[in-house]
Coordinates of C-alpha atoms and ligand atoms in Angstrom, one line a residue:
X1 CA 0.0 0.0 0.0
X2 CA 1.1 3.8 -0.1
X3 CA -0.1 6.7 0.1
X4 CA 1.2 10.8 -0.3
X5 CA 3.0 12.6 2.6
X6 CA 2.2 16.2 2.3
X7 CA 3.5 19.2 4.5
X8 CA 1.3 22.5 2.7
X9 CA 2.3 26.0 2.9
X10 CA 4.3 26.0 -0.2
X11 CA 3.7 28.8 -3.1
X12 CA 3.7 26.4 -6.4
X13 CA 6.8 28.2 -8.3
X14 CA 8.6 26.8 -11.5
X15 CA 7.7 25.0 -14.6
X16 CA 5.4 21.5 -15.3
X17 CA 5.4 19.4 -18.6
X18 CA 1.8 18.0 -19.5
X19 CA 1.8 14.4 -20.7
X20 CA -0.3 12.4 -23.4
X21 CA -4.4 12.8 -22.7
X22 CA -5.0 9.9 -20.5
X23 CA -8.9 9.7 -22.2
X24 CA -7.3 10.5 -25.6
X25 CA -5.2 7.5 -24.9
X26 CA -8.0 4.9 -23.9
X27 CA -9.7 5.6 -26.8
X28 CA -6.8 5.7 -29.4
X29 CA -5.3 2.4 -28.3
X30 CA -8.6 0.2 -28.9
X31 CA -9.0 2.0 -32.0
X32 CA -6.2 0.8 -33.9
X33 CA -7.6 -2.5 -33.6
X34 CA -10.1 -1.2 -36.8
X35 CA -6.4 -1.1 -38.8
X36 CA -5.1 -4.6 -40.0
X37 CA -1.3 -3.7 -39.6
X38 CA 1.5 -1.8 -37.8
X39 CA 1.1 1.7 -36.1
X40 CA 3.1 3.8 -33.9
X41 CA 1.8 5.6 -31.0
X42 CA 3.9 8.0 -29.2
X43 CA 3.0 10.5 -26.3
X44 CA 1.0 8.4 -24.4
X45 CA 0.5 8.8 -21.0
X46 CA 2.7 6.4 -18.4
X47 CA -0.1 5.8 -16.4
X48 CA -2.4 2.5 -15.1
X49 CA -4.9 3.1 -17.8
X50 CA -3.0 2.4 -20.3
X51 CA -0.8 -0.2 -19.4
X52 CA -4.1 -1.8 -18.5
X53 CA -5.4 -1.3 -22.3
X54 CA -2.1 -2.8 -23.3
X55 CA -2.8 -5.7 -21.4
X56 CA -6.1 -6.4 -23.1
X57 CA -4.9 -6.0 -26.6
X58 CA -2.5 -8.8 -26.0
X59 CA -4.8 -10.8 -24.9
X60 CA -7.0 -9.9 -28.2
X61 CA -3.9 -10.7 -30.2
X62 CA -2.4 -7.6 -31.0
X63 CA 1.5 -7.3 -30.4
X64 CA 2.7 -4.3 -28.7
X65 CA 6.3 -3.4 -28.7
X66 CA 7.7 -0.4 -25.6
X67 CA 10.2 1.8 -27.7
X68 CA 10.5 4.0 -24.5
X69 CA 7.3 4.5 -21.6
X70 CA 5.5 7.0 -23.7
X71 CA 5.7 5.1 -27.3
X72 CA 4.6 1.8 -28.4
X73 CA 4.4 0.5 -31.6
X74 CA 0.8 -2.1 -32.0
X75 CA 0.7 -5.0 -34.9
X76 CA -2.8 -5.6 -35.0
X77 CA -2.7 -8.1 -38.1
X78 CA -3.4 -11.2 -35.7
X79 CA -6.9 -10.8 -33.3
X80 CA -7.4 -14.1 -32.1
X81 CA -9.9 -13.3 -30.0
X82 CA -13.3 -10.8 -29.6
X83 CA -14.1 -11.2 -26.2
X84 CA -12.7 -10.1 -22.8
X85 CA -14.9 -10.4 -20.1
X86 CA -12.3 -10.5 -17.0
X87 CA -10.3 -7.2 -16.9
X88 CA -12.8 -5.3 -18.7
X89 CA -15.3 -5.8 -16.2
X90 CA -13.2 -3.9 -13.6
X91 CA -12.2 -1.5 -16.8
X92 CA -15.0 1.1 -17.8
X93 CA -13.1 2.1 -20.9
X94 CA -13.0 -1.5 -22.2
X95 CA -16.1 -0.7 -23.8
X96 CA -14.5 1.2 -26.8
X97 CA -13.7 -2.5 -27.8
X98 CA -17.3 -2.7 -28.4
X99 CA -17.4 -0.4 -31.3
X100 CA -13.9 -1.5 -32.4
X101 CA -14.1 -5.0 -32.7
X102 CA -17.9 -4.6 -34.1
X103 CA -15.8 -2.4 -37.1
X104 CA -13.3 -5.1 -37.7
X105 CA -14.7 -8.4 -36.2
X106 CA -18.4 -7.6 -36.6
X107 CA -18.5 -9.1 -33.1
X108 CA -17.3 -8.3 -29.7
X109 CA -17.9 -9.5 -26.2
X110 CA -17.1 -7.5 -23.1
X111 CA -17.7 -6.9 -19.5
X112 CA -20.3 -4.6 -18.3
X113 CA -18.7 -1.7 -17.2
X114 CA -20.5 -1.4 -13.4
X115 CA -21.2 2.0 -12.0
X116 CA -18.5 4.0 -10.0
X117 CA -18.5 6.3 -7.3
X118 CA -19.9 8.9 -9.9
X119 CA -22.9 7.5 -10.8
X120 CA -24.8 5.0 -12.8
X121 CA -22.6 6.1 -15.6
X122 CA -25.2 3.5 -18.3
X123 CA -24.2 3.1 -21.5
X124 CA -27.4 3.0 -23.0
X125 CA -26.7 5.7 -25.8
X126 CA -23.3 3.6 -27.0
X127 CA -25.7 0.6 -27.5
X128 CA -28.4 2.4 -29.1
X129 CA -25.9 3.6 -31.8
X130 CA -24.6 0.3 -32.1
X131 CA -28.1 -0.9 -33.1
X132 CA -29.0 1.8 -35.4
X133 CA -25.9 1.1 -37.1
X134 CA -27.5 -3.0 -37.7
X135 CA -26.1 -4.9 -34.7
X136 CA -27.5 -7.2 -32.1
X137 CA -26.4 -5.9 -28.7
X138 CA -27.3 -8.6 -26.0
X139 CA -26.8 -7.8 -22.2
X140 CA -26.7 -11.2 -19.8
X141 CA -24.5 -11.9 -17.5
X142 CA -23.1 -9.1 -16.7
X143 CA -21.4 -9.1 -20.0
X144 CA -22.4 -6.9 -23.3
X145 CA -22.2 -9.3 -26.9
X146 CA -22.4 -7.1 -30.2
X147 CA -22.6 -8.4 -33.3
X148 CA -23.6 -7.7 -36.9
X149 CA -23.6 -9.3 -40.4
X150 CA -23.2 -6.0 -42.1
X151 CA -22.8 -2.4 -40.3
X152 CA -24.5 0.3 -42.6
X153 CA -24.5 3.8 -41.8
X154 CA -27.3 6.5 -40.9
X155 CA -28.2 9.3 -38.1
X156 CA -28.2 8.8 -35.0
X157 CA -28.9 11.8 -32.2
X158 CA -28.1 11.3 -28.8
X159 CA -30.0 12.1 -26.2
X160 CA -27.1 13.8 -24.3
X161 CA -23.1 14.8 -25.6
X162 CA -21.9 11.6 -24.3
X163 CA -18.2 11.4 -24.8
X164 CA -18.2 7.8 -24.6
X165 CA -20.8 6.9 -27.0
X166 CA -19.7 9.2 -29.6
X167 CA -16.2 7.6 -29.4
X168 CA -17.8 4.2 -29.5
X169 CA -20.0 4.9 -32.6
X170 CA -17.5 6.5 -34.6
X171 CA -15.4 3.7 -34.1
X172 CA -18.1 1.2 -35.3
X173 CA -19.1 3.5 -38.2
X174 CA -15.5 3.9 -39.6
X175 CA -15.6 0.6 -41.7
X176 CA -19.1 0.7 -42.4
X177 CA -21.1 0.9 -45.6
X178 CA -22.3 4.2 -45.9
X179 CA -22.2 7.5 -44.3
X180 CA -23.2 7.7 -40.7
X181 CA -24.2 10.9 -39.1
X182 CA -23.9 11.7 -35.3
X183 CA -25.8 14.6 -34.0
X184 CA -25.6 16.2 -30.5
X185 CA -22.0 14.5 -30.6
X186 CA -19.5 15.7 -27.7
X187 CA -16.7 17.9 -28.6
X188 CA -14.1 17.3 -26.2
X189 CA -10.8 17.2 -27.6
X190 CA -10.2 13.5 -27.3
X191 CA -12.9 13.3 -29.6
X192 CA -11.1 15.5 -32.0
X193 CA -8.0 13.4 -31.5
X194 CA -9.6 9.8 -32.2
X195 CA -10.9 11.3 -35.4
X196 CA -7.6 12.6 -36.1
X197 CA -5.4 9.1 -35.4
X198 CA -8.1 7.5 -37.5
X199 CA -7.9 9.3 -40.2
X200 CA -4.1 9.4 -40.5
X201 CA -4.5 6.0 -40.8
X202 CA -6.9 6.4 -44.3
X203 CA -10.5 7.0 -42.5
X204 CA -13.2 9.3 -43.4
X205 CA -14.1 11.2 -40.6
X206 CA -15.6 15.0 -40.5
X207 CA -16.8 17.5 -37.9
X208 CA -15.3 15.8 -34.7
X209 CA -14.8 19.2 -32.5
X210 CA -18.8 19.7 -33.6
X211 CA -22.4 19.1 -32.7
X212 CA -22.1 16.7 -35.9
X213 CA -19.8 14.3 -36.9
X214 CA -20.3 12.7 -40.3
X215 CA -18.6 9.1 -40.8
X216 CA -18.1 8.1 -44.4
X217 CA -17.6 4.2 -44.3
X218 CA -14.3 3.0 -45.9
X219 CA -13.2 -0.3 -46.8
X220 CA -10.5 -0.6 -44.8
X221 CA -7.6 1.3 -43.1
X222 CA -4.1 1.6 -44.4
X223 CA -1.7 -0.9 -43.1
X224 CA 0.8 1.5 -41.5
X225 CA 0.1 4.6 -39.1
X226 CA 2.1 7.0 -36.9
X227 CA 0.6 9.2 -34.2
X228 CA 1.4 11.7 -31.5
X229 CA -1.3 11.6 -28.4
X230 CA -3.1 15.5 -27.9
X231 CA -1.6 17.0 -24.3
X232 CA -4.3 16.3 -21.5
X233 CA -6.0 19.6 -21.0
X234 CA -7.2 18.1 -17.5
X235 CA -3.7 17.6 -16.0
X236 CA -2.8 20.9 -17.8
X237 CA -6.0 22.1 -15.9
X238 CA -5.0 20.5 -12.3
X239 CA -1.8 22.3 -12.8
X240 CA -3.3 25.5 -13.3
X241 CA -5.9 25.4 -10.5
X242 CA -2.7 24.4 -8.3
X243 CA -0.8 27.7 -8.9
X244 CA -4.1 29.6 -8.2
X245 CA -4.4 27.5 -5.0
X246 CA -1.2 27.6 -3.3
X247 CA -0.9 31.4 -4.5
X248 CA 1.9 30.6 -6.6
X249 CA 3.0 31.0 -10.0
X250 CA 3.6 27.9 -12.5
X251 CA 4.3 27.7 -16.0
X252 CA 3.0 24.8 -18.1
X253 CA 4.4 22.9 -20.9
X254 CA 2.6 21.5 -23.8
X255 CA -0.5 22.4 -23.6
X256 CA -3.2 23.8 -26.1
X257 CA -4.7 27.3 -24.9
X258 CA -7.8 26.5 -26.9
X259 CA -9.0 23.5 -24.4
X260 CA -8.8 25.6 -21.5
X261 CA -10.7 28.8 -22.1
X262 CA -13.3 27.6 -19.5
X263 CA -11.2 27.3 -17.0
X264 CA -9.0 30.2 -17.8
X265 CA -12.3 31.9 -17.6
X266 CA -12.9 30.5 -14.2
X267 CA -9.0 31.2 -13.3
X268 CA -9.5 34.8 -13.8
X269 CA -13.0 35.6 -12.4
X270 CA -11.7 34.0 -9.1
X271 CA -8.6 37.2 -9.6
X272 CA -5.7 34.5 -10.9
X273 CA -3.6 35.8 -13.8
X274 CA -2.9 33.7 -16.9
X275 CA -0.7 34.5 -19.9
X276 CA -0.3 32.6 -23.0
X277 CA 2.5 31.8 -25.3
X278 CA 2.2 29.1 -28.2
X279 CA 2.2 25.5 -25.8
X280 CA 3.0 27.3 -23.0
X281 CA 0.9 29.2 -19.9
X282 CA 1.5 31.2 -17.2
X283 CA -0.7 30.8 -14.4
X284 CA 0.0 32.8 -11.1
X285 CA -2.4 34.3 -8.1
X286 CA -0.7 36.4 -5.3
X287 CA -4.0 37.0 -2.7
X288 CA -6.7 34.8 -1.6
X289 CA -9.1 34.1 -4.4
X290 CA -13.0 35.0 -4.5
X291 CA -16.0 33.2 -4.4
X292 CA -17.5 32.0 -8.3
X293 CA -20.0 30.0 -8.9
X294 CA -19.0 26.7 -11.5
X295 CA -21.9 24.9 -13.4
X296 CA -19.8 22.0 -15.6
X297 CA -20.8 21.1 -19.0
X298 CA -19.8 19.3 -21.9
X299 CA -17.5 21.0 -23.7
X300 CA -16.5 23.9 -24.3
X301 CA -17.9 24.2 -20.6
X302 CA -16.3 24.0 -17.2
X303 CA -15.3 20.2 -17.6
X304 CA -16.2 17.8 -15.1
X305 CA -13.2 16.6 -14.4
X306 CA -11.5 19.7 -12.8
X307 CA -14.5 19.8 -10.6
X308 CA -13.0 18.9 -7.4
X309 CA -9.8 20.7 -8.5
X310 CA -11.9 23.9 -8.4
X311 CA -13.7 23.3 -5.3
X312 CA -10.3 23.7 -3.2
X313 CA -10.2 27.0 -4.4
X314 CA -14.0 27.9 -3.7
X315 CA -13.2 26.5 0.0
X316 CA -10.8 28.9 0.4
X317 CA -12.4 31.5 -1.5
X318 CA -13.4 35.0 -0.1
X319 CA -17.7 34.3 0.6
X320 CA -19.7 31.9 -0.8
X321 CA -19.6 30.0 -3.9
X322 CA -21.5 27.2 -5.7
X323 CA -20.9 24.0 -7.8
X324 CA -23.6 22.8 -10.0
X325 CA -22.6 19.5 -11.1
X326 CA -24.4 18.5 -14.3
X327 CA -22.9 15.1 -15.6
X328 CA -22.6 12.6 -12.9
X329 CA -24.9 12.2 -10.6
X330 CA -22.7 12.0 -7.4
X331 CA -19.4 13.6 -8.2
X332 CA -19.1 15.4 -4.1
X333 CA -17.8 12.9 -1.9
X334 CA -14.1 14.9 -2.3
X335 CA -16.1 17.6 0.1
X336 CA -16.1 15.7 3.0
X337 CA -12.7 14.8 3.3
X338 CA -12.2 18.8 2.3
X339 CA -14.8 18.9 5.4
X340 CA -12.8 17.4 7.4
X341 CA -9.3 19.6 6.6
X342 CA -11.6 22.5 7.9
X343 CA -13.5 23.3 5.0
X344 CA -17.3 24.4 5.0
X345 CA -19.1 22.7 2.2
X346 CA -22.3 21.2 2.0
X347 CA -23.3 19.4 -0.8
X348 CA -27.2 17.8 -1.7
X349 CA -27.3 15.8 -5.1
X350 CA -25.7 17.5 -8.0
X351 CA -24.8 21.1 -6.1
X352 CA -22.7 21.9 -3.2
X353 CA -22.7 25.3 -1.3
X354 CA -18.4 25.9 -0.5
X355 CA -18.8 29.1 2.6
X356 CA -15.0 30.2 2.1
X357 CA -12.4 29.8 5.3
X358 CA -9.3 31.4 5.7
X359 CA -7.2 28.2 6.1
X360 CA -7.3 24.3 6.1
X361 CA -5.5 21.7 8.1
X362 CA -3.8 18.8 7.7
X363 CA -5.7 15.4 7.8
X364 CA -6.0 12.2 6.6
X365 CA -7.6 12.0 3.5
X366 CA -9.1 9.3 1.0
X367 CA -9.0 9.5 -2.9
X368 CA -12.7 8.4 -4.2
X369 CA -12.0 8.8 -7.7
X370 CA -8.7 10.1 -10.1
X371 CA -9.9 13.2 -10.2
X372 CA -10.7 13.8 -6.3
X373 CA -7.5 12.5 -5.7
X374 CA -6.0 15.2 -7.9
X375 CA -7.4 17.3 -5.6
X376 CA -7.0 16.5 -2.1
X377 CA -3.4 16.5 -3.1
X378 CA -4.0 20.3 -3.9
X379 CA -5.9 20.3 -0.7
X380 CA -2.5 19.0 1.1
X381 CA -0.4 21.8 -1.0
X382 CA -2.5 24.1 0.5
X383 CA -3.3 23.3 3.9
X384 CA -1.6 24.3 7.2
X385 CA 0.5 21.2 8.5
X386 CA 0.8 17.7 7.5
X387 CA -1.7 15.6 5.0
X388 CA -1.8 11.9 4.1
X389 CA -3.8 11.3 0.9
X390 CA -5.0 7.2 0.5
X391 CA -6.1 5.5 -2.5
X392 CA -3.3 6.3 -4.9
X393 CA -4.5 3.9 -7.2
X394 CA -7.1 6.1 -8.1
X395 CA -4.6 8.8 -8.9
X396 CA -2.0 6.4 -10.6
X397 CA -4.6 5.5 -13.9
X398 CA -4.8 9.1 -15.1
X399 CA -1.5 11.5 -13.6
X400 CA 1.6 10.3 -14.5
X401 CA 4.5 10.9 -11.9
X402 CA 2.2 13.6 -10.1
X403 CA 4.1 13.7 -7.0
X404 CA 7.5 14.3 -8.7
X405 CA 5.5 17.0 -10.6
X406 CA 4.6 19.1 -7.8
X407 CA 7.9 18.8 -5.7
X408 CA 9.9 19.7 -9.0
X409 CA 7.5 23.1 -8.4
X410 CA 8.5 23.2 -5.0
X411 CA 5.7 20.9 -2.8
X412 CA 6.9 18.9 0.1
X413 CA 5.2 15.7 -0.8
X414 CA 6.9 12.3 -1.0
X415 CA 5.4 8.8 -1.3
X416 CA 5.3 6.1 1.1
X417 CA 5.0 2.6 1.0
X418 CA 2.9 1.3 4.8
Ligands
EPZ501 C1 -15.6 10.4 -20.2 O1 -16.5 9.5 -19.5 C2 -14.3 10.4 -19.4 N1 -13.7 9.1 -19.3 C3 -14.6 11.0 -18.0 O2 -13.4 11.1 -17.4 C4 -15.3 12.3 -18.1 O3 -15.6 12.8 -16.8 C5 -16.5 12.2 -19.0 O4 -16.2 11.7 -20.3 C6 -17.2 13.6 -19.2 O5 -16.3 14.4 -19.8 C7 -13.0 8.7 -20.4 O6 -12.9 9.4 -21.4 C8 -12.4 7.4 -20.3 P1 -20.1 10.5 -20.8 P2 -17.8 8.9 -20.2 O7 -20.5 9.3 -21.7 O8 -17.5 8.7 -21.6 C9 -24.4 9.7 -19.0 C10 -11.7 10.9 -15.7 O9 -11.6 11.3 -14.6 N2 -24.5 8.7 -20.1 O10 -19.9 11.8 -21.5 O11 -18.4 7.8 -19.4 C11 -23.5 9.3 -17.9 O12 -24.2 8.5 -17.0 C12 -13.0 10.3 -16.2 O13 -10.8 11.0 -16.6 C13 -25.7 8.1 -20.3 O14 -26.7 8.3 -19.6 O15 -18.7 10.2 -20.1 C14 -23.0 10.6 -17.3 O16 -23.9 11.0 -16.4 C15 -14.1 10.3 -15.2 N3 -25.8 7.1 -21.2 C16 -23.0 11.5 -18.5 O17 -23.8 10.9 -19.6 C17 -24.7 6.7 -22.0 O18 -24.9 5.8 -22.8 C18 -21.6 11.7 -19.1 O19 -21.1 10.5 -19.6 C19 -23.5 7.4 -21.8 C20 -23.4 8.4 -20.8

């Protein structure tokens, strides 16, 4: 076991580099399976997500060389299998080998992805695209079986910008017959960069970044691929709410400006500064921040997952602030281990009411997801005294190296094995 030994008081000062998009990454890997040959993959993310993908493509088959930690090279000329139902149980992104294997396979079995401390999190819309598109989806077991003669394009709406089922169905639509159209598609920039890798490798794809993505089936995809993984806007994100937080003043690395206006928007109103150059932005705060009010949305809106990264600055903040969470149904429980550092938050379904204090304290604290973990760690940066943050599994699938990160910026955190 381990867990993160942080002594707070420490301004954030120096410089950060932003690795591969972790959700980019879980997307892109199963995707190449739709290619019948050899592709090269480079700034992925050296975190548990992925090596956990990597693990199920072998098992499918595919053969995955390590040039270094952030690029592999997949040969995907050999699935011997379509089903997983083990790992990708415990996995929730597993289910982009739905629409994947459907695409090259016309079958795939996985595990049903349960729900997780954020919700139900069904994947009802991913199945109903599936189906429009001409496969049998069965659910029994616990497991999800897709499986189609023929896929043949058309329109399908969803009900709500789900970043998962827009993935999944433009994955299944690439090899199709036909042109598919998905309206009300999510926009987040993993989107954008799954459309991207697939059409370096010879696919058809138009309007990812929009409200409507239009597929136009192709045959096949070419045997031989490079690509570079988009930088994760939400550890660039983490970073910057950090240097608001701990009053400091960071610079971060490879990142695209253009992903983050809503939180730069956010950064500002609370009375940071941010400056941006090319890749690179300076985020700095010198007094305590003010109260704002967050409602997240899909993007362009305040993403989800920074969330909890803001809410350490609204429970410091100057008055009173509130989070309207609009995506999961449960995405608070980081408030009460905040609560119990000193803050003053109380939360009812998908809002939470964050009275601003002067200070926290050090406590021990418990990770329920990645993305709380992210932020009980800025919590710990923060707080006055010592802090012990559990559960670093949690914060291991999607942050790669985060504690060296922050103590290259100057935090005294270190990690212990117990
Ligand atoms: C992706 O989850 C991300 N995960 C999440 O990041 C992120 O929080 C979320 O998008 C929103 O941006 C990955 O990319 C691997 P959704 P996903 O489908 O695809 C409901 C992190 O910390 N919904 O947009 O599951 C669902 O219940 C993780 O990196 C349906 O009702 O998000 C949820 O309330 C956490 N039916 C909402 O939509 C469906 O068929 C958003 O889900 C699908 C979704």
């Amino acid at each position: 076991m381990e867990k993160l030994l942080i002594t707070g008081g420490t301004p954030l000062k120096g410089e950060v580099f932003i690795n591969g998009a972790k959700n980019a990454a879980v997307a892109i890997l199963p995707a190449a399976l739709l290619m019948d040959g050899i592709c090269t993959i480079n700034n992925l993310p050296n975190v548990s997500d992925v090596k956990q993908f990597c693990d199920i493509l072998e098992l499918l088959g595919v053969k995955i060389t390590w040039n270094n930690e952030h690029e592999i090279v997949l040969d995907t000329r050999n699935i011997i299998r379509t089903s997983e139902l083990d790992i990708t149980t415990k996995f929730r992104a597993s289910y982009y080998l739905l629409g994947a294997l459907l695409g090259r396979c016309g079958k795939a079995q996985v595990g049903l992805p349960g729900g997780c401390k954020l919700g139900a999190r069904p994947i009802d819309l991913h199945i109903k695209g599936f189906e429009a598109l001409g496969a049998e989806v069965e659910i029994a077991q616990g497991n999800i079986t897709a499986s189609a003669k023929e896929l043949v394009g058309t329109s399908i709406y969803l009900d709500f910008a789900s970043v998962g089922a827009t993935i999944n169905i433009m994955l299944a639509a690439t090899l199709a017959k036909g042109t598919t159209i998905i309206d009300n598609a999510a926009k987040e920039p993993h989107i954008v960069d799954v459309a991207n890798f697939l059409n370096t490798l010879g696919a058809d794809i138009r309007g990812a970044g929009t409200d409507v993505i239009k597929i136009n089936g192709v045959e096949s995809l070419n045997h031989t691929g490079t690509y570079s993984i988009v930088p994760d806007q939400i550890e660039a994100g983490t970073f910057m709410l950090a240097a608001v937080a701990s009053k400091g003043d960071l610079i971060i690395k490879n990142c695209i400006t253009k992903h983050l206006e809503s939180v730069i928007a956010k950064i500002i109103e609370v009375g940071g500064q941010v400056d941006s150059n090319g890749d690179k932005l300076r985020v700095w705060c010198d007094k305590r921040p003010s109260k704002a009010n967050i409602k997240t949305l899909p993007y362009p809106g305040f993403p989800t997952d920074l969330q909890a990264q803001m809410g350490v600055i609204l429970a410091l903040a100057n008055g009173t602030s509130i989070i309207n969470e609009s995506i999961f149904e449960s995405r608070f429980q980081y408030t009460e281990e905040l609560n119990k550092m000193g803050a003053k938050i109380t939360s009812q379904g998908k809002s939470a009411v964050f009275e601003g204090v002067e200070r926290l304290f050090g406590s021990r604290v418990y990770a329920s997801d990645l993305r709380a973990g992210a932020a009980l760690i800025l919590a710990g940066i923060v707080a006055e005294g010592t802090t012990e943050v559990f559960n670093l599994e949690y914060i291991d699938r999607g942050y790669e190296n985060i504690e060296e990160k922050f103590r290259s910026v100057g935090a005294k955190i270190e990690r212990i094995s117990f």
